[in-house]
mmCIF file of C-alpha atoms in Angstrom:
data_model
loop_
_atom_site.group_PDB
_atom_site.id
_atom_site.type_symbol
_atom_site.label_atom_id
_atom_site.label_comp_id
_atom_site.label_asym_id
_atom_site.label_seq_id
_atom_site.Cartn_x
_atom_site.Cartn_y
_atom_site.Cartn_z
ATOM 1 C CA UNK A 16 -53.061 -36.412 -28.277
ATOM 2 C CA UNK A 17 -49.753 -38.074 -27.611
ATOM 3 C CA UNK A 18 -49.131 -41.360 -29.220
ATOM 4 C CA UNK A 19 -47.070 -42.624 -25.934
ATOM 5 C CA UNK A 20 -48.660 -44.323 -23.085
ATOM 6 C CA UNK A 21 -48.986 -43.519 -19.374
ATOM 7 C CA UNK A 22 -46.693 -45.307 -17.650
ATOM 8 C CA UNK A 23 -47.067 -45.147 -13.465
ATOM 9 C CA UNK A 24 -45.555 -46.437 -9.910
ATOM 10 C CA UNK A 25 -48.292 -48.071 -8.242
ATOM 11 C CA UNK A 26 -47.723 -48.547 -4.181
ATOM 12 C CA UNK A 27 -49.217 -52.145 -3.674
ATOM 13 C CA UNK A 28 -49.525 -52.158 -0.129
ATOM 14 C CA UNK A 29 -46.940 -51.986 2.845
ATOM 15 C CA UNK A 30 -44.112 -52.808 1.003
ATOM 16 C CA UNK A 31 -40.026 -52.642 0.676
ATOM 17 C CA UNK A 32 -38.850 -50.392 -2.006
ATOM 18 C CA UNK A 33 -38.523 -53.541 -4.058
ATOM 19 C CA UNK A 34 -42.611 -53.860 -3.703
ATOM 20 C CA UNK A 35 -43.580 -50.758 -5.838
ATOM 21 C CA UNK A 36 -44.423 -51.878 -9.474
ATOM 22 C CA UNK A 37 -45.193 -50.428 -12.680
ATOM 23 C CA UNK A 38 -48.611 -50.251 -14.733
ATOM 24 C CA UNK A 39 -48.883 -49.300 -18.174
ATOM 25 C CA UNK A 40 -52.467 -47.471 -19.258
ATOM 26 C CA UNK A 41 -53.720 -45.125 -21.588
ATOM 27 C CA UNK A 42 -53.229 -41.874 -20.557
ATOM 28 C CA UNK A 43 -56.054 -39.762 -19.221
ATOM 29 C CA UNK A 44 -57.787 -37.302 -20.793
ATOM 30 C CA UNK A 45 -58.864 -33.646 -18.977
ATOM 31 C CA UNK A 46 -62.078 -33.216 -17.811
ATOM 32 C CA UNK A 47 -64.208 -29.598 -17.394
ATOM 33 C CA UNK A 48 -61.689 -27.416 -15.047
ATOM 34 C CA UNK A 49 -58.467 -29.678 -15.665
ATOM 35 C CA UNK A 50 -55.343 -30.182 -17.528
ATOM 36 C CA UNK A 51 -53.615 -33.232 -18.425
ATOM 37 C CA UNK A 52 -49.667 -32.618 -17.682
ATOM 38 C CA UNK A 53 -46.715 -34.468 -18.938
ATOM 39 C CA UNK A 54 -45.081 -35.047 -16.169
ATOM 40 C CA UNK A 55 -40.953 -34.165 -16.457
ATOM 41 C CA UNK A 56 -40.171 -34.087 -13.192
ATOM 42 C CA UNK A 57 -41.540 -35.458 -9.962
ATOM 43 C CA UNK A 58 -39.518 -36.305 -6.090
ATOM 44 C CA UNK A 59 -38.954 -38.788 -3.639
ATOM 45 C CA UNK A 60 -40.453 -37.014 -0.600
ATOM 46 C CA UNK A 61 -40.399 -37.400 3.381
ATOM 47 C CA UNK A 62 -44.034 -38.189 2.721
ATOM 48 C CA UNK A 63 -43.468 -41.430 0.350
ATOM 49 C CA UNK A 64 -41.346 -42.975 2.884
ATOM 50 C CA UNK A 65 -43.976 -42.734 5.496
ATOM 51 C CA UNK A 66 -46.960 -43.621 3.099
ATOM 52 C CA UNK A 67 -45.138 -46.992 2.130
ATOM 53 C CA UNK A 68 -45.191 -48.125 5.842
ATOM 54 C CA UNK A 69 -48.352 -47.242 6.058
ATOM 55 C CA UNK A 70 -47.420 -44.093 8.512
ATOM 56 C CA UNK A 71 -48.645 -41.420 6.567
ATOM 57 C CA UNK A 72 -51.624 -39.984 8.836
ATOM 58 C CA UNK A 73 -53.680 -39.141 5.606
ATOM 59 C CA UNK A 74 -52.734 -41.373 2.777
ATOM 60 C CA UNK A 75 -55.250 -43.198 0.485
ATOM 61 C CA UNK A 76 -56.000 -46.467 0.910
ATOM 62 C CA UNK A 77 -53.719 -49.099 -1.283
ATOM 63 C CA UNK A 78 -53.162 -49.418 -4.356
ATOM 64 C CA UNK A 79 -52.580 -46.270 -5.016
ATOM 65 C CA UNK A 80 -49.972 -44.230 -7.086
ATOM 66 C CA UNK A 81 -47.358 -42.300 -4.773
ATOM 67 C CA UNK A 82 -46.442 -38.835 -5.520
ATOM 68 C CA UNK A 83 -46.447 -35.568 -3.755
ATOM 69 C CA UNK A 84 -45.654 -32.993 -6.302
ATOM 70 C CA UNK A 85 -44.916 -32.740 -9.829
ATOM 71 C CA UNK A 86 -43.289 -30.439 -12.798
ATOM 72 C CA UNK A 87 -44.051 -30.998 -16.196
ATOM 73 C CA UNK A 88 -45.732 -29.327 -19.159
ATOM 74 C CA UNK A 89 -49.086 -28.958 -20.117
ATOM 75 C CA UNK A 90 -50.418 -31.062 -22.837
ATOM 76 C CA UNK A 91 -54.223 -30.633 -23.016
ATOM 77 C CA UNK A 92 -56.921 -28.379 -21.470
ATOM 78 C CA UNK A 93 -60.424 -29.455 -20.487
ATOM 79 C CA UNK A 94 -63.591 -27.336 -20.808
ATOM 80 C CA UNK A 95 -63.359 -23.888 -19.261
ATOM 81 C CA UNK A 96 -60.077 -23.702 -18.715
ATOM 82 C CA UNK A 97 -57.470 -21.248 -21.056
ATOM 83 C CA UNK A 98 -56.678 -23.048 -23.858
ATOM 84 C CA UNK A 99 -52.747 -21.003 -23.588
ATOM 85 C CA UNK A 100 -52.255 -22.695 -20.800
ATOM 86 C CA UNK A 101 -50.846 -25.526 -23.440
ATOM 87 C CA UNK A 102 -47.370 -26.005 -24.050
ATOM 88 C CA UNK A 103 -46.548 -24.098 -20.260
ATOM 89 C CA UNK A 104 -44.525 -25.455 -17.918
ATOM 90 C CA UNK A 105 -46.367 -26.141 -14.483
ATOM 91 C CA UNK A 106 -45.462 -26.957 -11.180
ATOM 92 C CA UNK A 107 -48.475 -28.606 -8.889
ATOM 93 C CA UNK A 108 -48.566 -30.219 -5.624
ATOM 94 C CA UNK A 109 -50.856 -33.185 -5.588
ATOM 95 C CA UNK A 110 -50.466 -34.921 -2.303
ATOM 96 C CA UNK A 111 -49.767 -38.414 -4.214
ATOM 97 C CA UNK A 112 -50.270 -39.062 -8.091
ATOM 98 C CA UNK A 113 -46.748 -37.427 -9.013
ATOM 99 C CA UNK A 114 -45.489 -40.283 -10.215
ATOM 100 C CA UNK A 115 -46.511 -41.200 -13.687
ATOM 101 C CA UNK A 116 -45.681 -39.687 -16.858
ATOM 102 C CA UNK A 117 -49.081 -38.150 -17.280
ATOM 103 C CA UNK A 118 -51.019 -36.719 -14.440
ATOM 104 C CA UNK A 119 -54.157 -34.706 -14.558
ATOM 105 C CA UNK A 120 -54.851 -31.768 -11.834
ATOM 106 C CA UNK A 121 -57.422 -28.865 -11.524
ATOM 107 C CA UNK A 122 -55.890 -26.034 -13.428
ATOM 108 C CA UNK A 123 -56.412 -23.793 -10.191
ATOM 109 C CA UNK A 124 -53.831 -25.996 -8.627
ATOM 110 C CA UNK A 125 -50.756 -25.440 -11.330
ATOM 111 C CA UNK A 126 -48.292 -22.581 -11.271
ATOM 112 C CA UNK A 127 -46.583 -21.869 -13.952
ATOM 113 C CA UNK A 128 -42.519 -21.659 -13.366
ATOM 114 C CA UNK A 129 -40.754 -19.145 -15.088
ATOM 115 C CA UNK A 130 -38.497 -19.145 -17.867
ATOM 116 C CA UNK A 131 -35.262 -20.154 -17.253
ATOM 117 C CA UNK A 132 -36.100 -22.758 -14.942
ATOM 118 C CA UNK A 133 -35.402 -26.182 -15.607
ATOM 119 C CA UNK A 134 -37.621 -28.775 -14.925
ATOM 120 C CA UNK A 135 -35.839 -30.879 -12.130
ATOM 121 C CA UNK A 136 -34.455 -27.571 -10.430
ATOM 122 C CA UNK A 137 -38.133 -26.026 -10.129
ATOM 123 C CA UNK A 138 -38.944 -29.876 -8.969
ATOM 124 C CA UNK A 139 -36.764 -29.573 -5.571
ATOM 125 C CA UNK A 140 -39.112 -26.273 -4.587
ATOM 126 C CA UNK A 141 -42.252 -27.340 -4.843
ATOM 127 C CA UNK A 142 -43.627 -28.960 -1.987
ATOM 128 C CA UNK A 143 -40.144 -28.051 0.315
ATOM 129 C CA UNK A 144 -40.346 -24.488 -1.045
ATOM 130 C CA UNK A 145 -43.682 -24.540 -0.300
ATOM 131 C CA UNK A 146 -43.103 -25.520 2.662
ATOM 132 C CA UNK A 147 -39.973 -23.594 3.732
ATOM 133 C CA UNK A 148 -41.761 -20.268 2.837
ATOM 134 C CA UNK A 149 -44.891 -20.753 4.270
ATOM 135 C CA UNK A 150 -42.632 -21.586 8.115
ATOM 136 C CA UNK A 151 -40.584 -18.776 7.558
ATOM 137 C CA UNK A 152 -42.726 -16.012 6.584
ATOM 138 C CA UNK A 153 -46.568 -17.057 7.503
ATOM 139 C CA UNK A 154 -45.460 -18.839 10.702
ATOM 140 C CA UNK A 155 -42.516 -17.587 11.852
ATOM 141 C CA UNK A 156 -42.822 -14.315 10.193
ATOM 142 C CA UNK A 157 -38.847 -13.943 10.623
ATOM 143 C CA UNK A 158 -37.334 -10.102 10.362
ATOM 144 C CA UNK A 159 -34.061 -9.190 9.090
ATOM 145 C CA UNK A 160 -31.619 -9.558 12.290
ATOM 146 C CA UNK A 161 -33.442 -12.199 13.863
ATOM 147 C CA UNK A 162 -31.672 -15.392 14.729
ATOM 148 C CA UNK A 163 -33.631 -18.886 13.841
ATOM 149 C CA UNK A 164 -32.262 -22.927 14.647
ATOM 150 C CA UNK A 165 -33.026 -25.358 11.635
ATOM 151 C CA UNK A 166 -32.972 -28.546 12.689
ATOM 152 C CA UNK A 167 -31.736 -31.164 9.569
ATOM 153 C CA UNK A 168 -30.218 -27.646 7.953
ATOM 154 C CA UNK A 169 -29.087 -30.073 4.769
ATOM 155 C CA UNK A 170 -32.787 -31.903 4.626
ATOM 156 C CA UNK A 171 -34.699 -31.661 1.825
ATOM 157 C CA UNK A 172 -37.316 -28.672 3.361
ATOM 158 C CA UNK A 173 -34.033 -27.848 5.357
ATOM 159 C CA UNK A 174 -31.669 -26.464 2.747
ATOM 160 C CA UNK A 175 -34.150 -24.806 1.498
ATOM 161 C CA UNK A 176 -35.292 -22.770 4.412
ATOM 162 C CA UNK A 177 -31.421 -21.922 5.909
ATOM 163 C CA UNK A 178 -31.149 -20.385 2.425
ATOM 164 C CA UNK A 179 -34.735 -18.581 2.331
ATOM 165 C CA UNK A 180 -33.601 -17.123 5.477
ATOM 166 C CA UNK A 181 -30.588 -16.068 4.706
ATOM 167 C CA UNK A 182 -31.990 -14.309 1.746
ATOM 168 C CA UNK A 183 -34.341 -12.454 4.298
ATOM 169 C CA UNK A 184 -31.020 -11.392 6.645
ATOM 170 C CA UNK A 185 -31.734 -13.699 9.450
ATOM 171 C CA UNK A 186 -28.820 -15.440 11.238
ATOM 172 C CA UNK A 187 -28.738 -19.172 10.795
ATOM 173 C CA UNK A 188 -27.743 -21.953 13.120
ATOM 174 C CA UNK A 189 -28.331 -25.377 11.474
ATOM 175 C CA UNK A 190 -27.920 -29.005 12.618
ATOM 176 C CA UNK A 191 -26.221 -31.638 10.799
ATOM 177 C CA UNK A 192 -23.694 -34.202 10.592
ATOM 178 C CA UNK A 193 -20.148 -33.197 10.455
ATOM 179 C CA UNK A 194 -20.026 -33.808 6.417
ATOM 180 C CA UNK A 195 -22.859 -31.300 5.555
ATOM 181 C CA UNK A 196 -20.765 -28.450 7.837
ATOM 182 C CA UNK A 197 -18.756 -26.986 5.083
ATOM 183 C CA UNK A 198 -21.533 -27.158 2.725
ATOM 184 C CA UNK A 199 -23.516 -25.207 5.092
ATOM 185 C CA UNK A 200 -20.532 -22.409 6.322
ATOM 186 C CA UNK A 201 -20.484 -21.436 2.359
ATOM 187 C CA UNK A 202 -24.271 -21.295 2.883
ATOM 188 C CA UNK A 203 -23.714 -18.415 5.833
ATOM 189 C CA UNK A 204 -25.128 -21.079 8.409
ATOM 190 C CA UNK A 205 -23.428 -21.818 12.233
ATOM 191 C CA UNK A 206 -23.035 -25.559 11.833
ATOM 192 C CA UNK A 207 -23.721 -27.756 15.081
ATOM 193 C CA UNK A 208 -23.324 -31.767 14.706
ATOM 194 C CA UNK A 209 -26.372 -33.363 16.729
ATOM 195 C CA UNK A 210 -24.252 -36.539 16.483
ATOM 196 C CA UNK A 211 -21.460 -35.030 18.835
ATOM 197 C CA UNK A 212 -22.513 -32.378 20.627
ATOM 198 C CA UNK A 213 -25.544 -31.294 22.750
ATOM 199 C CA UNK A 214 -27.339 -29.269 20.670
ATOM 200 C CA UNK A 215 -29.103 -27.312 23.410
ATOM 201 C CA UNK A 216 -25.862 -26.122 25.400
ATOM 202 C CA UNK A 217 -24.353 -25.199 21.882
ATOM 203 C CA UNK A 218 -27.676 -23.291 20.774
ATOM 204 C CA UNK A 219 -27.105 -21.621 23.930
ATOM 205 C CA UNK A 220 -23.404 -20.210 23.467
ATOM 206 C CA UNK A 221 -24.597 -18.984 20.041
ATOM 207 C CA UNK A 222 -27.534 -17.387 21.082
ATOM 208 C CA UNK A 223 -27.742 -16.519 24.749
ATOM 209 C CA UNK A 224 -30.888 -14.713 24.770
ATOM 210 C CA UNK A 225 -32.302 -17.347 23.141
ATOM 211 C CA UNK A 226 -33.557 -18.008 19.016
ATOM 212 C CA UNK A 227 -36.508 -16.466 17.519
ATOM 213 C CA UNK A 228 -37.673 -19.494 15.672
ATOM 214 C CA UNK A 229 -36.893 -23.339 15.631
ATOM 215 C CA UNK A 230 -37.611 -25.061 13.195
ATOM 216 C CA UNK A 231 -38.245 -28.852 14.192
ATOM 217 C CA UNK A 232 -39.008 -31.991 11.634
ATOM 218 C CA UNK A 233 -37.927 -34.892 14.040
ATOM 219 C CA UNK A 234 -40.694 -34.253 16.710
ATOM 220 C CA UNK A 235 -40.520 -36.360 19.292
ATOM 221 C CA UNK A 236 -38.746 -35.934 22.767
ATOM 222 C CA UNK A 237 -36.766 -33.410 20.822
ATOM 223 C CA UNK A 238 -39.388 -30.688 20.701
ATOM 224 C CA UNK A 239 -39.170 -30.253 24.038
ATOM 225 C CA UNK A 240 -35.618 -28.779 24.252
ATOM 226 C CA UNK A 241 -36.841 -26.850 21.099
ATOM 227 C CA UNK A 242 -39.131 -25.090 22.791
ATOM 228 C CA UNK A 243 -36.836 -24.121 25.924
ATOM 229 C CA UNK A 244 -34.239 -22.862 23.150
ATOM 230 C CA UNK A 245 -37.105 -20.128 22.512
ATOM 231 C CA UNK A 246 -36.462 -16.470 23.276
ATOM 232 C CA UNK A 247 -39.351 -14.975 24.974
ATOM 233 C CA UNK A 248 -42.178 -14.005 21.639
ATOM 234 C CA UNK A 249 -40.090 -17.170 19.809
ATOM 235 C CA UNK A 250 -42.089 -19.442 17.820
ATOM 236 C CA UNK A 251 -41.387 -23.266 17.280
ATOM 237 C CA UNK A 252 -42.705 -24.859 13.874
ATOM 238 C CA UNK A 253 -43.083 -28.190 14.160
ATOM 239 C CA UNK A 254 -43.466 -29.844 10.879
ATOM 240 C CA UNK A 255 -42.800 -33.716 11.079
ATOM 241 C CA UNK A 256 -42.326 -36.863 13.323
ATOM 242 C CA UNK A 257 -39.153 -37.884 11.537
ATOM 243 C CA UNK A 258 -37.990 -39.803 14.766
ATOM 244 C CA UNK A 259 -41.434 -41.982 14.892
ATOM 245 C CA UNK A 260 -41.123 -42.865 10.895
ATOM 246 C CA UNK A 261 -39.887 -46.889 11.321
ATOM 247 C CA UNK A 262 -41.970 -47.123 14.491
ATOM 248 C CA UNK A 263 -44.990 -49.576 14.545
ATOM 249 C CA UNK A 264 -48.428 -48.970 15.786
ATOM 250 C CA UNK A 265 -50.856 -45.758 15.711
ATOM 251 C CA UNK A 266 -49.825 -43.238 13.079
ATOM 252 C CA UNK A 267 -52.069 -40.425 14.478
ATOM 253 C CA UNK A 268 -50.523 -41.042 18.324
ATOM 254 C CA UNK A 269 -47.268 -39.154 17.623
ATOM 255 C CA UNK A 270 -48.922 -36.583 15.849
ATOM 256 C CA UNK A 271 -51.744 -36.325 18.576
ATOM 257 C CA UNK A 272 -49.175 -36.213 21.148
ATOM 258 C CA UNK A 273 -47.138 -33.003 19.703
ATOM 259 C CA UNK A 274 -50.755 -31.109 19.273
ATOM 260 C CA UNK A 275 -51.503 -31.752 22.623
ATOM 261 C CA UNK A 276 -47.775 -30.642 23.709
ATOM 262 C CA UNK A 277 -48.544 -27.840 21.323
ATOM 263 C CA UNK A 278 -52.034 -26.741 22.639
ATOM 264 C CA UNK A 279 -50.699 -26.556 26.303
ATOM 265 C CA UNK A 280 -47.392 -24.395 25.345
ATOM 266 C CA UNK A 281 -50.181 -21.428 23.584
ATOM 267 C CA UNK A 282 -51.832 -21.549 26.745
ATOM 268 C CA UNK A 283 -48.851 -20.966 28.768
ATOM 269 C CA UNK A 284 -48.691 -16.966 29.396
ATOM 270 C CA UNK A 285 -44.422 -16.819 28.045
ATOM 271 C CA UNK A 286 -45.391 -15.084 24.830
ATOM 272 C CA UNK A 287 -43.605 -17.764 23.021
ATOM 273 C CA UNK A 288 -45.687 -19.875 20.255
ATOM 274 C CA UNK A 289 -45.686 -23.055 18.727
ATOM 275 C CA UNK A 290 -47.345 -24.384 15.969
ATOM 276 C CA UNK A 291 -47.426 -27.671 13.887
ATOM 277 C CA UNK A 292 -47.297 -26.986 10.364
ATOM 278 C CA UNK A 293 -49.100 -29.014 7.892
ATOM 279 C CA UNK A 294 -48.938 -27.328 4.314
ATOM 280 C CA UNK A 295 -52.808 -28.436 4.009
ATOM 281 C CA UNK A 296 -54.377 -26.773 6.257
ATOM 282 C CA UNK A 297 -57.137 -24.335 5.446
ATOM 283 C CA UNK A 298 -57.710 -26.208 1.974
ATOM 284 C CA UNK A 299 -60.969 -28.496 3.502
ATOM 285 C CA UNK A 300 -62.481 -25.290 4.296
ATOM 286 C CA UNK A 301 -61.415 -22.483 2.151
ATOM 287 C CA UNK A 302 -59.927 -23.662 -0.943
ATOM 288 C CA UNK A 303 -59.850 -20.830 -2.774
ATOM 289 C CA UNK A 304 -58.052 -19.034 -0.497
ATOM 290 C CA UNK A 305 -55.786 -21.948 -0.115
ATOM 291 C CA UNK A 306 -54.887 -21.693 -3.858
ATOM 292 C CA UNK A 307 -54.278 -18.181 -3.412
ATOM 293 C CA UNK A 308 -51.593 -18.258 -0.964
ATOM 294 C CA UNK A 309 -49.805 -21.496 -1.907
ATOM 295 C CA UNK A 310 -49.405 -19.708 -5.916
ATOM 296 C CA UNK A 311 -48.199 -16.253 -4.183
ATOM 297 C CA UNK A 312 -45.979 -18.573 -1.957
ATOM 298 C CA UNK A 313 -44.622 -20.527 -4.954
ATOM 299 C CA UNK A 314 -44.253 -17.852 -7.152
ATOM 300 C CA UNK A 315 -42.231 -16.430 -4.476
ATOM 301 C CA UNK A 316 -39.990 -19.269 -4.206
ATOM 302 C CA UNK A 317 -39.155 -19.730 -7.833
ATOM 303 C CA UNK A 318 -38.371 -16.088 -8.496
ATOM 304 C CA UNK A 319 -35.735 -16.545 -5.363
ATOM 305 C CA UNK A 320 -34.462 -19.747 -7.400
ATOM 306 C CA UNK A 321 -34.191 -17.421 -10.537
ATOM 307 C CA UNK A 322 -32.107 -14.612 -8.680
ATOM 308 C CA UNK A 323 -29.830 -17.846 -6.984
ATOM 309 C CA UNK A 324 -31.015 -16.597 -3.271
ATOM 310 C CA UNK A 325 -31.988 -20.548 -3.329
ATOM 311 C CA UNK A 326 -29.430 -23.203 -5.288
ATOM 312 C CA UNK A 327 -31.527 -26.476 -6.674
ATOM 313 C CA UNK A 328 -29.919 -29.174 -4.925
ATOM 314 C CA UNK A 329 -30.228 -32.246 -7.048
ATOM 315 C CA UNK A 330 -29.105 -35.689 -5.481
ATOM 316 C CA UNK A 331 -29.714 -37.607 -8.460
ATOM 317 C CA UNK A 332 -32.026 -38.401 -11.273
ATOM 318 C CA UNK A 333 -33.296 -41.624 -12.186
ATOM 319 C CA UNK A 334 -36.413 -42.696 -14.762
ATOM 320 C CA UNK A 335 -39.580 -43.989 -12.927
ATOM 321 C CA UNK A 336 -38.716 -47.391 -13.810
ATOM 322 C CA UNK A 337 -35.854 -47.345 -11.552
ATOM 323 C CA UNK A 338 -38.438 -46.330 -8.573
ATOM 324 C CA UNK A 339 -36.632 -48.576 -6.031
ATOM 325 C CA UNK A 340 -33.099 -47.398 -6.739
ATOM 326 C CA UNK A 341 -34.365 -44.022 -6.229
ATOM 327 C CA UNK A 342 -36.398 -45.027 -2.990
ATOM 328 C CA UNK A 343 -33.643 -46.466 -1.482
ATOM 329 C CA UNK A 344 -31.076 -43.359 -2.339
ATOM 330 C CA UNK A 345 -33.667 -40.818 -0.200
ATOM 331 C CA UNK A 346 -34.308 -43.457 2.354
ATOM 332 C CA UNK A 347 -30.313 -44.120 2.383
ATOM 333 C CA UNK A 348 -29.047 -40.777 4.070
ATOM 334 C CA UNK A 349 -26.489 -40.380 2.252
ATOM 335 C CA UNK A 350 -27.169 -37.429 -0.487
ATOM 336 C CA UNK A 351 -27.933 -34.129 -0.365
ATOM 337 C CA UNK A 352 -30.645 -32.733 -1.723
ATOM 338 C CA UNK A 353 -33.728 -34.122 -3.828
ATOM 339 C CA UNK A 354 -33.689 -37.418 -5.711
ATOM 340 C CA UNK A 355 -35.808 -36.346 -8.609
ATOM 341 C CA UNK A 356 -37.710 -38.856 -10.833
ATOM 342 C CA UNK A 357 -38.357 -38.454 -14.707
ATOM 343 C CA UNK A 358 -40.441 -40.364 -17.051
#
């Protein structure tokens, strides 16, 4: 075993970034069907921000240890499981937990990343790879010549899914502020600010007939003009309330809201569909199958990263010890890409 410690963020409670602390343990050892990793790379996520107001519509109760996802290498094996799988590097996503040097997961839920890929770059595709794939290609199931609207084109899940696209020959419009627009032109995406113009008339001279997809994370109000954007057998994917995140009272209300919007548009006979996407769903009830497609849908991703259809966008990296520097950085909206934590 290793002779270091574990060393974790613990989320007290509903608390400033200031609030998280630090515990020092012994580190875990794998039980039958696990693996102990050691964790090299883990991410400040959408989901984080939420959880520490308490707005995260299935997060533990406190104390717990934040973390959605997680690269790292495997250290030790527990019963049953390959003993080769030691020394690999892994990729798993864990909901929270992420954030500690040492982390312990079912081996089902680990996929290995390939050679060649380092540690923090594999770390921005995980759960917005994930994510960005499973919209695209299992939701939207885009086609070469198709034209799609990402909303927050330079967001985490975002840049990610212009550049998926892309990849797949689908015609891009993306919002953003004005400073992400040349980022995104060299990215092959039609830049519109939502700061300065209205997105829906712009949408509209870009794509008269309408877009095949929208992708929405802000939720809200918003989803409404989303929808209306649609081009008759369009599909909106949903996949956030990023507008209700500093709001107070019921967590599940906005969420409840956009199903029920949601539910209503399907039964509307206009061939267009809408779905909210939560990466989870189907694992309650079918987990193997669940496994199945989130590996094929990783595996996916990372050979994209390896062929540089998909650029790593690293914001910053920053030891777990300086948790609230990095908290603040994603929360800040200043940076592109993923602030990435390491031991």
């Amino acid at each position: 075993m290793s002779t270091e410690g574990l060393v974790e963020v613990v989320l007290p409670g509903k608390v400033e970034p200031e609030g998280l602390r630090i515990r020092h343990g012994a580190v875990p050892t794998a039980g039958p069907g696990q693996v102990l990793i050691r964790m090299e790379a883990t991410g400040v996520s959408f989901a984080e921000q939420q959880m520490r107001r308490g707005r995260y519509y299935d997060q533990p109760p406190f104390p717990f240890v934040p973390g959605y996802d997680l690269v790292g290498t495997v250290l030790a094996t527990g019963a049953g499981v390959d003993p080769g799988l030691a020394g690999t590097r892994v990729a798993a996503l864990v909901k929270v937990g992420g954030w500690a040097s040492h982390v312990i997961v079912d081996a089902a839920d680990v996929v290995e990343v390939p050679e060649g890929v380092g540690a923090a770059e594999a770390e921005t595709v995980v759960v917005n790879g994930i994510t960005a794939w499973q919209m695209l290609h299992r939701k939207a199931r885009v086609r070469a010549g198709q034209t799609v609207l990402v909303h927050g084109a330079n967001g985490g899940v975002g840049s990610v899914l212009v550049q998926l696209a892309r990849a797949a020959g689908v015609k891009v419009i993306g919002t953003a502020s004005a400073r992400h627009h040349d980022a995104l032109r060299q990215r092959g995406v039609l830049p519109v600010d939502y700061r300065t113009e209205d997105v829906a008339t712009r949408v509209r001279e870009l794509a008269p007939g309408g877009v095949d997809a929208v992708f929405d994370h802000v939720g809200g109000r918003g989803v409404v003009d989303s929808w209306r954007l649609l081009a008759p057998g369009g599909t909106l994917v949903s996949y956030g309330s990023a507008s209700t995140r500093d709001d107070e009272g019921s967590k599940q209300w906005p969420v409840l809201k956009l199903l029920g919007r949601v539910w209503l548009w399907n039964a509307l006979p206009n061939r267009r569909r809408a779905y909210f996407f939560n990466v989870w769903a189907g694992r309650a009830l079918a987990r193997n199958r669940f496994r199945a497609r989130l590996r094929a849908d990783l595996t996916q991703v990372f050979a994209a990263l390896q062929r540089g259809d998909v650029t790593a966008q690293i914001a910053a990296q920053l030891p777990l010890a300086r948790v609230t520097e990095a908290v603040r950085l994603a929360e800040s909206g200043t940076v592109a890409g993923k602030v990435v934590l390491n031991p």
